[in-house]
mmCIF file of C-alpha atoms in Angstrom:
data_model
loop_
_atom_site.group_PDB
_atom_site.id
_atom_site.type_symbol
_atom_site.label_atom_id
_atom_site.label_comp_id
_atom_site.label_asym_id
_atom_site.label_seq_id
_atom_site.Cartn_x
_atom_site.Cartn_y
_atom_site.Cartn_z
ATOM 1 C CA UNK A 1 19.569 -4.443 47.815
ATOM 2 C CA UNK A 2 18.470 -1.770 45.351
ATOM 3 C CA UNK A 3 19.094 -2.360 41.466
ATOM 4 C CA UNK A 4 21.255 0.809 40.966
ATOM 5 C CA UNK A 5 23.424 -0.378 44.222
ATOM 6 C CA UNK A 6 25.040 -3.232 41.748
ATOM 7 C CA UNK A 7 27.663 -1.319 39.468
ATOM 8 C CA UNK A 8 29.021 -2.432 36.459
ATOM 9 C CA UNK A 9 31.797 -0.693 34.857
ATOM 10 C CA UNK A 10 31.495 2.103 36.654
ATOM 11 C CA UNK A 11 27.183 2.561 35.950
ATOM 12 C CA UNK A 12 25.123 1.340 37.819
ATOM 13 C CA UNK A 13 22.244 -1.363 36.499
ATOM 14 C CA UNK A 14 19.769 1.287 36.626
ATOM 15 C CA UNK A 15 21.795 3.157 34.339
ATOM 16 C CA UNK A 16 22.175 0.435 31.863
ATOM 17 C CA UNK A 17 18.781 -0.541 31.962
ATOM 18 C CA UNK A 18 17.635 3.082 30.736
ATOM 19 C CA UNK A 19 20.140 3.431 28.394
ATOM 20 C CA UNK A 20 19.181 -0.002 26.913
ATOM 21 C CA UNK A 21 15.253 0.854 27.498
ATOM 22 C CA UNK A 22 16.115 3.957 24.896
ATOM 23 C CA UNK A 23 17.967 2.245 22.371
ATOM 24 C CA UNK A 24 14.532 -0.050 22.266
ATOM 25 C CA UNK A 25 12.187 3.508 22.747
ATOM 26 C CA UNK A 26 14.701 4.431 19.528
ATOM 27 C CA UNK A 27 14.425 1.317 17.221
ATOM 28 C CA UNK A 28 10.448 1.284 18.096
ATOM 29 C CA UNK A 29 9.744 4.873 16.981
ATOM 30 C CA UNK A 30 12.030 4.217 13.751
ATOM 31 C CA UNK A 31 10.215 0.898 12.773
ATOM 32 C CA UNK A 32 7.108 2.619 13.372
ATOM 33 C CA UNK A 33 8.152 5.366 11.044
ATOM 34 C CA UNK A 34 9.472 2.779 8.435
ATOM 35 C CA UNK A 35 5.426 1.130 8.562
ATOM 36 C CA UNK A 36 3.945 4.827 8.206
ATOM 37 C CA UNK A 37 6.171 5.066 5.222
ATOM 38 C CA UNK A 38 5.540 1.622 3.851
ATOM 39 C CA UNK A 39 1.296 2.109 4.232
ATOM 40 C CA UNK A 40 2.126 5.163 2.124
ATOM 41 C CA UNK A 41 4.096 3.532 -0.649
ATOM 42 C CA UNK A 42 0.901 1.015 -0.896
ATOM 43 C CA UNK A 43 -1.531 3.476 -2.003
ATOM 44 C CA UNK A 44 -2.568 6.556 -3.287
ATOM 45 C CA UNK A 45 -5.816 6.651 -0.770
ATOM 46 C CA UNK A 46 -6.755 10.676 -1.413
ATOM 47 C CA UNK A 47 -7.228 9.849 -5.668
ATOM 48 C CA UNK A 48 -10.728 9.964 -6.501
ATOM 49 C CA UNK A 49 -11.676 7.860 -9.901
ATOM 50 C CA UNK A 50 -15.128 9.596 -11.952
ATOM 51 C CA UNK A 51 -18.445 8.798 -10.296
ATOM 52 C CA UNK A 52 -19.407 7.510 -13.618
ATOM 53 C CA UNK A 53 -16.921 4.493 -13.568
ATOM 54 C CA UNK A 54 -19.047 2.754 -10.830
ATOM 55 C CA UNK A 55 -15.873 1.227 -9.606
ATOM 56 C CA UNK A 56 -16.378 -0.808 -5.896
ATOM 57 C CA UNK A 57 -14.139 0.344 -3.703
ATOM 58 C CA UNK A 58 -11.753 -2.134 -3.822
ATOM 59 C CA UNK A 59 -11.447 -2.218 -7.078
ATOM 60 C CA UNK A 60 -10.421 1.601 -6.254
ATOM 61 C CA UNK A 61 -7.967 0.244 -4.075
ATOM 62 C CA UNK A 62 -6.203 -2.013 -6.475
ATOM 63 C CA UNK A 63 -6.555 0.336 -9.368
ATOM 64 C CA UNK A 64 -4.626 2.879 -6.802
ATOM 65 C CA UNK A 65 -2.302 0.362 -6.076
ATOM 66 C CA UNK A 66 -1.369 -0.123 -9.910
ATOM 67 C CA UNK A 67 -1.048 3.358 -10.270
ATOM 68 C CA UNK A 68 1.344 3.901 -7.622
ATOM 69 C CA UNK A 69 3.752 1.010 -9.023
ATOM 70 C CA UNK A 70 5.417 -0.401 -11.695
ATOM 71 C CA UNK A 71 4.758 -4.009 -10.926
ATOM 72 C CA UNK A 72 1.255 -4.937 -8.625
ATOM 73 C CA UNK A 73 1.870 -8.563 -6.956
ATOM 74 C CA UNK A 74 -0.642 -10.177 -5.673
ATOM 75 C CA UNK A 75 0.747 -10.257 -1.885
ATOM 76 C CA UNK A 76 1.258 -6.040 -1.962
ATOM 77 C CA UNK A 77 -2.461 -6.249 -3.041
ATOM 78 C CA UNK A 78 -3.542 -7.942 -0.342
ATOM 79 C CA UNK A 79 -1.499 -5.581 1.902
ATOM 80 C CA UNK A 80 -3.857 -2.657 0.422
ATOM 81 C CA UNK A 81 -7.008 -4.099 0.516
ATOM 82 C CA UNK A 82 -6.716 -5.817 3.566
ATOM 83 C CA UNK A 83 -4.241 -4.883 6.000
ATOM 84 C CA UNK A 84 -6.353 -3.014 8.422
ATOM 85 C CA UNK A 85 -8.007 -6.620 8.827
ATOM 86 C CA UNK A 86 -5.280 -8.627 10.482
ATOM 87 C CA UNK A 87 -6.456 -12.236 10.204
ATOM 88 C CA UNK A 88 -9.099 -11.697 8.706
ATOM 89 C CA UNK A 89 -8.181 -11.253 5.613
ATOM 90 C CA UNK A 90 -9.388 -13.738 2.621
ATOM 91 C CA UNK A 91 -8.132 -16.248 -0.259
ATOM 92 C CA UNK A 92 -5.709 -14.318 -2.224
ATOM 93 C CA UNK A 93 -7.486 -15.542 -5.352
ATOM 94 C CA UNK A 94 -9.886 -12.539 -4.400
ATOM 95 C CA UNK A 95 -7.218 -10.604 -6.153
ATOM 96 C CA UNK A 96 -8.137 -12.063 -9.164
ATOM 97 C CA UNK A 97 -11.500 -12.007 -9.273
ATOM 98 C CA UNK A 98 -11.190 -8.363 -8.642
ATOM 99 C CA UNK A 99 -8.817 -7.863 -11.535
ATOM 100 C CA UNK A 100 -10.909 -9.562 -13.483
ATOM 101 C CA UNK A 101 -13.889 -6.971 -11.995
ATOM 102 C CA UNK A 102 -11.574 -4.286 -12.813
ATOM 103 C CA UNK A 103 -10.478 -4.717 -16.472
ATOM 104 C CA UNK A 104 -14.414 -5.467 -17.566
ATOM 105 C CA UNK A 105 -15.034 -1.907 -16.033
ATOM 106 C CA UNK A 106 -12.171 -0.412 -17.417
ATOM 107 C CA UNK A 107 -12.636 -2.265 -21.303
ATOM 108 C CA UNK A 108 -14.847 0.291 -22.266
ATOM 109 C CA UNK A 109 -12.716 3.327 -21.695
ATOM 110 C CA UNK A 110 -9.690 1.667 -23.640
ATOM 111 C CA UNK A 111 -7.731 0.813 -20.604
ATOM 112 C CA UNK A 112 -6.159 -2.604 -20.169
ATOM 113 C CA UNK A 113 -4.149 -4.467 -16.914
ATOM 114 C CA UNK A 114 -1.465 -6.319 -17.904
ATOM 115 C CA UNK A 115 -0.128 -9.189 -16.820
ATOM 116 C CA UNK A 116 3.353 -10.302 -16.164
ATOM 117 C CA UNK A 117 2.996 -14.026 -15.851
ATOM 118 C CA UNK A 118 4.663 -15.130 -11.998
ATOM 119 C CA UNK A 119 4.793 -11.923 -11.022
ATOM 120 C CA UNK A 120 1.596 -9.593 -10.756
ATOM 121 C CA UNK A 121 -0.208 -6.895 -12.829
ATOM 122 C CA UNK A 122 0.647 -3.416 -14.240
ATOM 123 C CA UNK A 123 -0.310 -0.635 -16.284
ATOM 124 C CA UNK A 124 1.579 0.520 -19.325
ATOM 125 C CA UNK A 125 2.959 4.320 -19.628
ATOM 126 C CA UNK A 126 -0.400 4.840 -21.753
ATOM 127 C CA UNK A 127 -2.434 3.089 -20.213
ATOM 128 C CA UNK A 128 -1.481 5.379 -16.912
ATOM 129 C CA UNK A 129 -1.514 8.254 -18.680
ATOM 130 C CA UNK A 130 -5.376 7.605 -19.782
ATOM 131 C CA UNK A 131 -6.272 6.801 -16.303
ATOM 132 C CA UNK A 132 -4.406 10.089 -14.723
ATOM 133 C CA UNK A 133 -6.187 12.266 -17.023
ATOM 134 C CA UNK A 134 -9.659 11.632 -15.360
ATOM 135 C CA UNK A 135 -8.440 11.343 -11.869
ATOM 136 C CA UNK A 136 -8.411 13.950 -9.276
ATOM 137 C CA UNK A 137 -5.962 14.486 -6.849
ATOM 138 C CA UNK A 138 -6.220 17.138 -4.641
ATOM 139 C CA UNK A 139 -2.706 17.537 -3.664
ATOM 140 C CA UNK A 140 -2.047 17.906 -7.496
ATOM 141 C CA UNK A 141 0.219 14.888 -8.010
ATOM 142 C CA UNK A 142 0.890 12.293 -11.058
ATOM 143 C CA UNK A 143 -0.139 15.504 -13.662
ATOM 144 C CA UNK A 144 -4.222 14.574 -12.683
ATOM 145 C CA UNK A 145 -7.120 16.987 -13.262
ATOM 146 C CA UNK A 146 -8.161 19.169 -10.552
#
């Protein structure tokens, strides 16, 4: 006996099963759409910092990170540096060493990371405001150089 012989009030199986197969198609696409949106929120990936700052690339990464909000933890570090690396990814004292990296680089040009005991890193209004106005962004956003 077929599946869409067997009726149930008044559908038949096959006709729940697809409408319940497109309620999952629909939650999928949205949760995929929610992670797209998330990645973004991470980082800033298209802001270029001056040549001349010989920053690594991840300390690009975290310094985009910082710039993009108000509060840095340690874990939505780790999300930016590593999340293309699924298990792979390594001690989260990394993070600190590469804060560490970053605020020696960053000394010189009067810009400090500070540090919210517990909680994670950020940059003061100024201190953003110094970094945005060597940056280059080529969609034109956060008021940087072009």
């Amino acid at each position: 006996m077929s599946v869409s012989a067997f009726r149930h009030g008044g559908r038949s199986a096959e006709a729940l099963l697809r409408e319940k197969l497109d309620i999952k198609d629909a939650r999928i696409q949205a949760l995929e759409d929610e992670v797209e949106y998330l990645k973004s929120q991470l980082i800033k990936p298209e802001m270029e910092f001056p040549f001349e700052w010989h920053l690594r690339k991840t300390w690009a990464t975290v310094l985009r990170c910082l710039l993009a909000r108000n509060l840095m933890t340690k874990d939505a570090a780790m999300a930016a540096l590593f999340s293309d690396r699924a298990g792979e990814e390594p001690s989260s004292k990394v993070v600190d060493v590469y804060i560490c990296q970053l605020r020696k680089a960053l000394r010189p040009l009067g810009i400090d990371i500070s540090t919210k005991w517990g909680w994670g890193w950020y940059l003061t209004p100024e201190n953003k405001a110094k970094l945005l106005k060597h940056c280059t962004l080529p969609s034109g956003n956060w008021g940087c150089v072009q």
